[in-house]
Amino acid sequence: MKWMSKTALLVAALGFTQATLAESVKFETTLGNFTVELNSEKAPISVANFIRYVEDGSYVGTQFHRVIPGFMAQGGGFDKDMLKKSNYGPIKNEGNNGLGNDVATIAMARTNNPDSATRQFYINLNDNGFLNASQRPPGYAVFGKVTQGFDVIQNMATKKTKALPNGMRDIPIEPIIITKATLIK
Protein backbone atom coordinates (compact mmCIF):
# COMPACT_ATOMS: atom_id res chain seq x y z
CA MET A 1 0.00 0.00 0.00
CA LYS A 2 2.89 2.33 0.80
CA TRP A 3 4.42 2.06 -2.71
CA MET A 4 1.04 2.78 -4.24
CA SER A 5 0.77 6.11 -2.48
CA LYS A 6 4.31 7.02 -3.55
CA THR A 7 3.50 6.03 -7.13
CA ALA A 8 0.27 8.04 -7.04
CA LEU A 9 2.17 11.06 -5.71
CA LEU A 10 4.84 10.67 -8.40
CA VAL A 11 2.21 10.39 -11.10
CA ALA A 12 0.38 13.45 -9.77
CA ALA A 13 3.63 15.40 -9.47
CA LEU A 14 4.53 14.63 -13.06
CA GLY A 15 1.10 15.71 -14.22
CA PHE A 16 -0.07 12.36 -15.57
CA THR A 17 -3.68 11.22 -15.41
CA GLN A 18 -5.06 8.25 -13.47
CA ALA A 19 -5.07 6.33 -16.76
CA THR A 20 -1.31 6.28 -16.34
CA LEU A 21 -1.76 3.45 -13.84
CA ALA A 22 -3.39 1.24 -16.49
CA GLU A 23 -2.22 -2.35 -16.39
CA SER A 24 -1.67 -3.09 -20.08
CA VAL A 25 -1.39 -1.61 -23.53
CA LYS A 26 -2.61 -3.39 -26.65
CA PHE A 27 -0.70 -2.54 -29.82
CA GLU A 28 -2.09 -3.12 -33.27
CA THR A 29 0.53 -3.14 -36.02
CA THR A 30 0.68 -3.88 -39.72
CA LEU A 31 2.18 -7.26 -38.79
CA GLY A 32 -0.31 -8.20 -36.06
CA ASN A 33 -1.26 -7.38 -32.47
CA PHE A 34 0.48 -7.75 -29.14
CA THR A 35 -0.25 -6.76 -25.55
CA VAL A 36 2.21 -5.44 -22.99
CA GLU A 37 1.60 -5.73 -19.24
CA LEU A 38 3.15 -2.79 -17.40
CA ASN A 39 4.88 -2.88 -14.01
CA SER A 40 4.16 0.47 -12.35
CA GLU A 41 5.28 -0.89 -8.99
CA LYS A 42 8.91 -1.43 -10.03
CA ALA A 43 9.13 1.12 -12.84
CA PRO A 44 6.69 3.96 -12.04
CA ILE A 45 8.56 6.67 -13.95
CA SER A 46 9.04 4.56 -17.10
CA VAL A 47 5.42 3.36 -17.05
CA ALA A 48 4.05 6.88 -16.55
CA ASN A 49 6.23 8.15 -19.39
CA PHE A 50 5.22 5.31 -21.73
CA ILE A 51 1.52 5.79 -20.98
CA ARG A 52 1.84 9.51 -21.72
CA TYR A 53 2.82 8.68 -25.31
CA VAL A 54 0.01 6.11 -25.55
CA GLU A 55 -2.51 8.65 -24.25
CA ASP A 56 -1.44 11.44 -26.59
CA GLY A 57 -1.71 9.05 -29.57
CA SER A 58 1.78 9.72 -30.83
CA TYR A 59 2.86 6.07 -31.02
CA VAL A 60 0.27 5.62 -33.78
CA GLY A 61 2.02 5.91 -37.13
CA THR A 62 5.47 5.11 -35.74
CA GLN A 63 7.43 2.09 -36.84
CA PHE A 64 9.69 -0.58 -35.44
CA HIS A 65 12.79 1.00 -36.93
CA ARG A 66 15.49 -1.29 -35.54
CA VAL A 67 14.99 -5.05 -35.52
CA ILE A 68 17.93 -7.36 -34.82
CA PRO A 69 17.25 -11.12 -34.86
CA GLY A 70 18.24 -12.79 -31.60
CA PHE A 71 18.42 -9.43 -29.84
CA MET A 72 15.49 -7.00 -29.88
CA ALA A 73 12.87 -4.99 -31.80
CA GLN A 74 12.93 -1.23 -31.19
CA GLY A 75 10.21 1.28 -32.01
CA GLY A 76 8.20 4.33 -31.08
CA GLY A 77 10.57 7.05 -32.28
CA PHE A 78 10.25 7.37 -36.05
CA ASP A 79 7.35 7.61 -38.47
CA LYS A 80 6.93 5.49 -41.61
CA ASP A 81 9.28 7.82 -43.51
CA MET A 82 11.98 7.56 -40.80
CA LEU A 83 11.34 11.10 -39.62
CA LYS A 84 12.04 11.48 -35.91
CA LYS A 85 8.97 12.11 -33.76
CA SER A 86 8.95 14.89 -31.18
CA ASN A 87 9.17 13.88 -27.55
CA TYR A 88 8.70 15.03 -24.00
CA GLY A 89 11.80 15.54 -21.87
CA PRO A 90 14.02 12.63 -20.86
CA ILE A 91 13.28 10.57 -17.75
CA LYS A 92 15.36 9.15 -14.92
CA ASN A 93 16.74 5.69 -15.65
CA GLU A 94 15.08 2.94 -13.60
CA GLY A 95 17.51 0.24 -14.78
CA ASN A 96 18.23 -0.78 -11.19
CA ASN A 97 14.61 -1.78 -10.46
CA GLY A 98 15.23 -5.54 -10.30
CA LEU A 99 13.47 -6.34 -13.59
CA GLY A 100 15.74 -8.11 -16.08
CA ASN A 101 16.08 -7.73 -19.83
CA ASP A 102 14.62 -11.20 -20.35
CA VAL A 103 12.87 -12.60 -23.40
CA ALA A 104 9.57 -10.79 -24.13
CA THR A 105 10.23 -7.87 -21.75
CA ILE A 106 9.84 -4.25 -22.82
CA ALA A 107 12.39 -1.61 -21.82
CA MET A 108 13.23 2.02 -22.44
CA ALA A 109 15.73 2.71 -25.21
CA ARG A 110 18.25 5.44 -24.48
CA THR A 111 21.58 6.91 -25.58
CA ASN A 112 24.85 6.49 -23.66
CA ASN A 113 23.48 9.04 -21.19
CA PRO A 114 21.65 6.88 -18.59
CA ASP A 115 18.90 9.48 -18.07
CA SER A 116 18.15 10.11 -21.77
CA ALA A 117 15.16 7.82 -22.44
CA THR A 118 12.15 9.57 -23.95
CA ARG A 119 9.70 7.76 -26.25
CA GLN A 120 11.60 4.86 -27.80
CA PHE A 121 11.24 1.36 -26.38
CA TYR A 122 12.46 -2.10 -27.28
CA ILE A 123 11.21 -5.63 -26.79
CA ASN A 124 13.78 -8.32 -26.02
CA LEU A 125 13.77 -11.27 -28.41
CA ASN A 126 16.16 -13.18 -26.11
CA ASP A 127 17.48 -12.98 -22.58
CA ASN A 128 19.80 -9.96 -22.81
CA GLY A 129 21.31 -9.92 -19.34
CA PHE A 130 24.21 -7.78 -20.53
CA LEU A 131 21.73 -4.86 -20.60
CA ASN A 132 20.90 -5.25 -16.89
CA ALA A 133 22.28 -2.92 -14.23
CA SER A 134 23.95 -5.91 -12.54
CA GLN A 135 26.13 -6.51 -15.61
CA ARG A 136 26.31 -3.08 -17.24
CA PRO A 137 25.54 -0.32 -14.73
CA PRO A 138 23.30 1.60 -14.78
CA GLY A 139 21.39 -0.76 -17.10
CA TYR A 140 18.38 -0.32 -19.32
CA ALA A 141 15.01 0.07 -17.58
CA VAL A 142 12.60 -2.82 -18.07
CA PHE A 143 9.02 -1.74 -17.33
CA GLY A 144 6.84 -4.61 -18.49
CA LYS A 145 6.47 -7.72 -20.59
CA VAL A 146 4.60 -8.95 -23.64
CA THR A 147 1.77 -11.19 -22.42
CA GLN A 148 0.00 -11.79 -25.73
CA GLY A 149 1.21 -11.79 -29.32
CA PHE A 150 4.92 -12.33 -28.74
CA ASP A 151 4.87 -14.33 -31.98
CA VAL A 152 4.26 -10.99 -33.75
CA ILE A 153 7.49 -9.61 -32.25
CA GLN A 154 9.35 -12.79 -33.20
CA ASN A 155 8.00 -12.45 -36.75
CA MET A 156 9.50 -8.96 -36.97
CA ALA A 157 12.93 -10.55 -36.68
CA THR A 158 12.33 -12.62 -39.84
CA LYS A 159 11.87 -9.57 -42.07
CA LYS A 160 14.61 -8.28 -44.35
CA THR A 161 16.26 -5.07 -43.19
CA LYS A 162 18.24 -2.22 -44.73
CA ALA A 163 20.70 0.48 -43.77
CA LEU A 164 20.42 4.18 -44.50
CA PRO A 165 23.23 6.49 -45.66
CA ASN A 166 23.07 8.27 -42.29
CA GLY A 167 24.32 5.09 -40.57
CA MET A 168 21.01 3.78 -39.22
CA ARG A 169 20.78 0.02 -39.74
CA ASP A 170 18.50 -2.96 -39.16
CA ILE A 171 15.45 -1.08 -40.49
CA PRO A 172 12.76 -3.40 -41.86
CA ILE A 173 12.47 -2.85 -45.63
CA GLU A 174 8.68 -3.13 -45.34
CA PRO A 175 7.86 -0.78 -42.44
CA ILE A 176 6.16 -2.36 -39.42
CA ILE A 177 3.79 0.40 -38.34
CA ILE A 178 1.89 0.84 -35.08
CA THR A 179 -1.69 1.51 -36.17
CA LYS A 180 -3.31 1.68 -32.74
CA ALA A 181 -2.28 1.69 -29.07
CA THR A 182 -4.99 1.14 -26.48
CA LEU A 183 -4.89 1.28 -22.68
CA ILE A 184 -6.42 -1.77 -21.02
CA LYS A 185 -7.43 -1.37 -17.39
PDB file of C-alpha atoms in Angstrom:
ATOM      1  CA  MET A   1       0.000   0.000   0.000  1.00  0.00           C
ATOM      2  CA  LYS A   2       2.886   2.333   0.803  1.00  0.00           C
ATOM      3  CA  TRP A   3       4.416   2.064  -2.713  1.00  0.00           C
ATOM      4  CA  MET A   4       1.036   2.777  -4.240  1.00  0.00           C
ATOM      5  CA  SER A   5       0.769   6.112  -2.485  1.00  0.00           C
ATOM      6  CA  LYS A   6       4.306   7.018  -3.547  1.00  0.00           C
ATOM      7  CA  THR A   7       3.496   6.032  -7.129  1.00  0.00           C
ATOM      8  CA  ALA A   8       0.270   8.044  -7.037  1.00  0.00           C
ATOM      9  CA  LEU A   9       2.175  11.061  -5.705  1.00  0.00           C
ATOM     10  CA  LEU A  10       4.837  10.671  -8.397  1.00  0.00           C
ATOM     11  CA  VAL A  11       2.208  10.386 -11.100  1.00  0.00           C
ATOM     12  CA  ALA A  12       0.379  13.445  -9.767  1.00  0.00           C
ATOM     13  CA  ALA A  13       3.625  15.398  -9.466  1.00  0.00           C
ATOM     14  CA  LEU A  14       4.534  14.627 -13.059  1.00  0.00           C
ATOM     15  CA  GLY A  15       1.098  15.710 -14.224  1.00  0.00           C
ATOM     16  CA  PHE A  16      -0.069  12.365 -15.566  1.00  0.00           C
ATOM     17  CA  THR A  17      -3.677  11.215 -15.412  1.00  0.00           C
ATOM     18  CA  GLN A  18      -5.062   8.248 -13.468  1.00  0.00           C
ATOM     19  CA  ALA A  19      -5.071   6.335 -16.757  1.00  0.00           C
ATOM     20  CA  THR A  20      -1.312   6.284 -16.339  1.00  0.00           C
ATOM     21  CA  LEU A  21      -1.759   3.452 -13.840  1.00  0.00           C
ATOM     22  CA  ALA A  22      -3.392   1.238 -16.495  1.00  0.00           C
ATOM     23  CA  GLU A  23      -2.222  -2.348 -16.391  1.00  0.00           C
ATOM     24  CA  SER A  24      -1.675  -3.090 -20.084  1.00  0.00           C
ATOM     25  CA  VAL A  25      -1.386  -1.609 -23.533  1.00  0.00           C
ATOM     26  CA  LYS A  26      -2.608  -3.388 -26.648  1.00  0.00           C
ATOM     27  CA  PHE A  27      -0.695  -2.542 -29.816  1.00  0.00           C
ATOM     28  CA  GLU A  28      -2.087  -3.122 -33.269  1.00  0.00           C
ATOM     29  CA  THR A  29       0.535  -3.144 -36.022  1.00  0.00           C
ATOM     30  CA  THR A  30       0.680  -3.878 -39.721  1.00  0.00           C
ATOM     31  CA  LEU A  31       2.182  -7.256 -38.785  1.00  0.00           C
ATOM     32  CA  GLY A  32      -0.306  -8.201 -36.061  1.00  0.00           C
ATOM     33  CA  ASN A  33      -1.260  -7.377 -32.474  1.00  0.00           C
ATOM     34  CA  PHE A  34       0.476  -7.752 -29.138  1.00  0.00           C
ATOM     35  CA  THR A  35      -0.254  -6.757 -25.552  1.00  0.00           C
ATOM     36  CA  VAL A  36       2.213  -5.439 -22.995  1.00  0.00           C
ATOM     37  CA  GLU A  37       1.602  -5.732 -19.244  1.00  0.00           C
ATOM     38  CA  LEU A  38       3.151  -2.788 -17.399  1.00  0.00           C
ATOM     39  CA  ASN A  39       4.881  -2.881 -14.009  1.00  0.00           C
ATOM     40  CA  SER A  40       4.160   0.467 -12.351  1.00  0.00           C
ATOM     41  CA  GLU A  41       5.277  -0.892  -8.989  1.00  0.00           C
ATOM     42  CA  LYS A  42       8.906  -1.433 -10.028  1.00  0.00           C
ATOM     43  CA  ALA A  43       9.127   1.122 -12.844  1.00  0.00           C
ATOM     44  CA  PRO A  44       6.687   3.960 -12.041  1.00  0.00           C
ATOM     45  CA  ILE A  45       8.563   6.667 -13.950  1.00  0.00           C
ATOM     46  CA  SER A  46       9.035   4.562 -17.100  1.00  0.00           C
ATOM     47  CA  VAL A  47       5.422   3.355 -17.050  1.00  0.00           C
ATOM     48  CA  ALA A  48       4.052   6.881 -16.546  1.00  0.00           C
ATOM     49  CA  ASN A  49       6.227   8.148 -19.388  1.00  0.00           C
ATOM     50  CA  PHE A  50       5.217   5.308 -21.730  1.00  0.00           C
ATOM     51  CA  ILE A  51       1.522   5.792 -20.981  1.00  0.00           C
ATOM     52  CA  ARG A  52       1.837   9.511 -21.716  1.00  0.00           C
ATOM     53  CA  TYR A  53       2.817   8.679 -25.311  1.00  0.00           C
ATOM     54  CA  VAL A  54       0.011   6.113 -25.553  1.00  0.00           C
ATOM     55  CA  GLU A  55      -2.513   8.650 -24.250  1.00  0.00           C
ATOM     56  CA  ASP A  56      -1.440  11.438 -26.588  1.00  0.00           C
ATOM     57  CA  GLY A  57      -1.711   9.055 -29.567  1.00  0.00           C
ATOM     58  CA  SER A  58       1.778   9.725 -30.834  1.00  0.00           C
ATOM     59  CA  TYR A  59       2.858   6.071 -31.021  1.00  0.00           C
ATOM     60  CA  VAL A  60       0.274   5.617 -33.780  1.00  0.00           C
ATOM     61  CA  GLY A  61       2.022   5.909 -37.134  1.00  0.00           C
ATOM     62  CA  THR A  62       5.470   5.115 -35.739  1.00  0.00           C
ATOM     63  CA  GLN A  63       7.426   2.088 -36.845  1.00  0.00           C
ATOM     64  CA  PHE A  64       9.691  -0.582 -35.443  1.00  0.00           C
ATOM     65  CA  HIS A  65      12.792   1.004 -36.932  1.00  0.00           C
ATOM     66  CA  ARG A  66      15.490  -1.294 -35.544  1.00  0.00           C
ATOM     67  CA  VAL A  67      14.990  -5.049 -35.516  1.00  0.00           C
ATOM     68  CA  ILE A  68      17.930  -7.356 -34.822  1.00  0.00           C
ATOM     69  CA  PRO A  69      17.248 -11.122 -34.858  1.00  0.00           C
ATOM     70  CA  GLY A  70      18.242 -12.789 -31.603  1.00  0.00           C
ATOM     71  CA  PHE A  71      18.421  -9.435 -29.838  1.00  0.00           C
ATOM     72  CA  MET A  72      15.486  -6.998 -29.883  1.00  0.00           C
ATOM     73  CA  ALA A  73      12.865  -4.994 -31.801  1.00  0.00           C
ATOM     74  CA  GLN A  74      12.928  -1.226 -31.189  1.00  0.00           C
ATOM     75  CA  GLY A  75      10.213   1.276 -32.005  1.00  0.00           C
ATOM     76  CA  GLY A  76       8.204   4.329 -31.084  1.00  0.00           C
ATOM     77  CA  GLY A  77      10.567   7.050 -32.278  1.00  0.00           C
ATOM     78  CA  PHE A  78      10.250   7.369 -36.052  1.00  0.00           C
ATOM     79  CA  ASP A  79       7.347   7.614 -38.468  1.00  0.00           C
ATOM     80  CA  LYS A  80       6.930   5.492 -41.614  1.00  0.00           C
ATOM     81  CA  ASP A  81       9.282   7.823 -43.510  1.00  0.00           C
ATOM     82  CA  MET A  82      11.978   7.562 -40.800  1.00  0.00           C
ATOM     83  CA  LEU A  83      11.340  11.101 -39.617  1.00  0.00           C
ATOM     84  CA  LYS A  84      12.042  11.480 -35.911  1.00  0.00           C
ATOM     85  CA  LYS A  85       8.970  12.115 -33.765  1.00  0.00           C
ATOM     86  CA  SER A  86       8.954  14.892 -31.182  1.00  0.00           C
ATOM     87  CA  ASN A  87       9.167  13.880 -27.552  1.00  0.00           C
ATOM     88  CA  TYR A  88       8.704  15.033 -24.002  1.00  0.00           C
ATOM     89  CA  GLY A  89      11.795  15.545 -21.874  1.00  0.00           C
ATOM     90  CA  PRO A  90      14.016  12.625 -20.856  1.00  0.00           C
ATOM     91  CA  ILE A  91      13.283  10.565 -17.748  1.00  0.00           C
ATOM     92  CA  LYS A  92      15.360   9.154 -14.916  1.00  0.00           C
ATOM     93  CA  ASN A  93      16.736   5.686 -15.647  1.00  0.00           C
ATOM     94  CA  GLU A  94      15.085   2.940 -13.598  1.00  0.00           C
ATOM     95  CA  GLY A  95      17.512   0.240 -14.785  1.00  0.00           C
ATOM     96  CA  ASN A  96      18.232  -0.777 -11.186  1.00  0.00           C
ATOM     97  CA  ASN A  97      14.609  -1.785 -10.458  1.00  0.00           C
ATOM     98  CA  GLY A  98      15.228  -5.537 -10.301  1.00  0.00           C
ATOM     99  CA  LEU A  99      13.475  -6.338 -13.593  1.00  0.00           C
ATOM    100  CA  GLY A 100      15.737  -8.112 -16.076  1.00  0.00           C
ATOM    101  CA  ASN A 101      16.077  -7.726 -19.830  1.00  0.00           C
ATOM    102  CA  ASP A 102      14.618 -11.195 -20.345  1.00  0.00           C
ATOM    103  CA  VAL A 103      12.867 -12.599 -23.398  1.00  0.00           C
ATOM    104  CA  ALA A 104       9.573 -10.790 -24.126  1.00  0.00           C
ATOM    105  CA  THR A 105      10.233  -7.871 -21.751  1.00  0.00           C
ATOM    106  CA  ILE A 106       9.837  -4.247 -22.823  1.00  0.00           C
ATOM    107  CA  ALA A 107      12.392  -1.615 -21.822  1.00  0.00           C
ATOM    108  CA  MET A 108      13.232   2.020 -22.444  1.00  0.00           C
ATOM    109  CA  ALA A 109      15.733   2.709 -25.208  1.00  0.00           C
ATOM    110  CA  ARG A 110      18.255   5.443 -24.476  1.00  0.00           C
ATOM    111  CA  THR A 111      21.578   6.914 -25.582  1.00  0.00           C
ATOM    112  CA  ASN A 112      24.848   6.489 -23.662  1.00  0.00           C
ATOM    113  CA  ASN A 113      23.477   9.040 -21.192  1.00  0.00           C
ATOM    114  CA  PRO A 114      21.652   6.883 -18.593  1.00  0.00           C
ATOM    115  CA  ASP A 115      18.903   9.484 -18.074  1.00  0.00           C
ATOM    116  CA  SER A 116      18.147  10.109 -21.768  1.00  0.00           C
ATOM    117  CA  ALA A 117      15.163   7.822 -22.442  1.00  0.00           C
ATOM    118  CA  THR A 118      12.154   9.566 -23.954  1.00  0.00           C
ATOM    119  CA  ARG A 119       9.701   7.759 -26.254  1.00  0.00           C
ATOM    120  CA  GLN A 120      11.596   4.857 -27.799  1.00  0.00           C
ATOM    121  CA  PHE A 121      11.240   1.357 -26.378  1.00  0.00           C
ATOM    122  CA  TYR A 122      12.460  -2.099 -27.281  1.00  0.00           C
ATOM    123  CA  ILE A 123      11.210  -5.626 -26.791  1.00  0.00           C
ATOM    124  CA  ASN A 124      13.777  -8.318 -26.023  1.00  0.00           C
ATOM    125  CA  LEU A 125      13.772 -11.273 -28.408  1.00  0.00           C
ATOM    126  CA  ASN A 126      16.156 -13.183 -26.109  1.00  0.00           C
ATOM    127  CA  ASP A 127      17.482 -12.975 -22.582  1.00  0.00           C
ATOM    128  CA  ASN A 128      19.795  -9.955 -22.807  1.00  0.00           C
ATOM    129  CA  GLY A 129      21.305  -9.923 -19.335  1.00  0.00           C
ATOM    130  CA  PHE A 130      24.207  -7.782 -20.528  1.00  0.00           C
ATOM    131  CA  LEU A 131      21.730  -4.859 -20.598  1.00  0.00           C
ATOM    132  CA  ASN A 132      20.895  -5.249 -16.894  1.00  0.00           C
ATOM    133  CA  ALA A 133      22.282  -2.920 -14.228  1.00  0.00           C
ATOM    134  CA  SER A 134      23.949  -5.908 -12.543  1.00  0.00           C
ATOM    135  CA  GLN A 135      26.130  -6.506 -15.612  1.00  0.00           C
ATOM    136  CA  ARG A 136      26.307  -3.076 -17.239  1.00  0.00           C
ATOM    137  CA  PRO A 137      25.542  -0.316 -14.730  1.00  0.00           C
ATOM    138  CA  PRO A 138      23.301   1.604 -14.779  1.00  0.00           C
ATOM    139  CA  GLY A 139      21.395  -0.757 -17.099  1.00  0.00           C
ATOM    140  CA  TYR A 140      18.379  -0.321 -19.318  1.00  0.00           C
ATOM    141  CA  ALA A 141      15.014   0.069 -17.582  1.00  0.00           C
ATOM    142  CA  VAL A 142      12.596  -2.815 -18.071  1.00  0.00           C
ATOM    143  CA  PHE A 143       9.023  -1.736 -17.328  1.00  0.00           C
ATOM    144  CA  GLY A 144       6.836  -4.609 -18.491  1.00  0.00           C
ATOM    145  CA  LYS A 145       6.467  -7.725 -20.595  1.00  0.00           C
ATOM    146  CA  VAL A 146       4.598  -8.949 -23.645  1.00  0.00           C
ATOM    147  CA  THR A 147       1.775 -11.194 -22.423  1.00  0.00           C
ATOM    148  CA  GLN A 148      -0.004 -11.793 -25.731  1.00  0.00           C
ATOM    149  CA  GLY A 149       1.208 -11.787 -29.318  1.00  0.00           C
ATOM    150  CA  PHE A 150       4.921 -12.335 -28.738  1.00  0.00           C
ATOM    151  CA  ASP A 151       4.873 -14.329 -31.982  1.00  0.00           C
ATOM    152  CA  VAL A 152       4.265 -10.988 -33.750  1.00  0.00           C
ATOM    153  CA  ILE A 153       7.487  -9.610 -32.248  1.00  0.00           C
ATOM    154  CA  GLN A 154       9.350 -12.787 -33.200  1.00  0.00           C
ATOM    155  CA  ASN A 155       7.995 -12.454 -36.750  1.00  0.00           C
ATOM    156  CA  MET A 156       9.501  -8.958 -36.968  1.00  0.00           C
ATOM    157  CA  ALA A 157      12.928 -10.553 -36.679  1.00  0.00           C
ATOM    158  CA  THR A 158      12.325 -12.620 -39.839  1.00  0.00           C
ATOM    159  CA  LYS A 159      11.871  -9.568 -42.065  1.00  0.00           C
ATOM    160  CA  LYS A 160      14.608  -8.279 -44.352  1.00  0.00           C
ATOM    161  CA  THR A 161      16.263  -5.074 -43.194  1.00  0.00           C
ATOM    162  CA  LYS A 162      18.236  -2.224 -44.728  1.00  0.00           C
ATOM    163  CA  ALA A 163      20.696   0.480 -43.766  1.00  0.00           C
ATOM    164  CA  LEU A 164      20.418   4.184 -44.501  1.00  0.00           C
ATOM    165  CA  PRO A 165      23.235   6.492 -45.662  1.00  0.00           C
ATOM    166  CA  ASN A 166      23.065   8.272 -42.285  1.00  0.00           C
ATOM    167  CA  GLY A 167      24.318   5.091 -40.575  1.00  0.00           C
ATOM    168  CA  MET A 168      21.010   3.778 -39.220  1.00  0.00           C
ATOM    169  CA  ARG A 169      20.783   0.016 -39.740  1.00  0.00           C
ATOM    170  CA  ASP A 170      18.503  -2.956 -39.159  1.00  0.00           C
ATOM    171  CA  ILE A 171      15.450  -1.083 -40.488  1.00  0.00           C
ATOM    172  CA  PRO A 172      12.757  -3.403 -41.858  1.00  0.00           C
ATOM    173  CA  ILE A 173      12.468  -2.846 -45.626  1.00  0.00           C
ATOM    174  CA  GLU A 174       8.681  -3.127 -45.344  1.00  0.00           C
ATOM    175  CA  PRO A 175       7.855  -0.776 -42.438  1.00  0.00           C
ATOM    176  CA  ILE A 176       6.159  -2.360 -39.419  1.00  0.00           C
ATOM    177  CA  ILE A 177       3.785   0.398 -38.343  1.00  0.00           C
ATOM    178  CA  ILE A 178       1.894   0.841 -35.082  1.00  0.00           C
ATOM    179  CA  THR A 179      -1.692   1.506 -36.174  1.00  0.00           C
ATOM    180  CA  LYS A 180      -3.314   1.679 -32.738  1.00  0.00           C
ATOM    181  CA  ALA A 181      -2.275   1.691 -29.071  1.00  0.00           C
ATOM    182  CA  THR A 182      -4.990   1.139 -26.477  1.00  0.00           C
ATOM    183  CA  LEU A 183      -4.889   1.276 -22.676  1.00  0.00           C
ATOM    184  CA  ILE A 184      -6.418  -1.773 -21.018  1.00  0.00           C
ATOM    185  CA  LYS A 185      -7.426  -1.373 -17.393  1.00  0.00           C
TER     186      LYS A 185
END
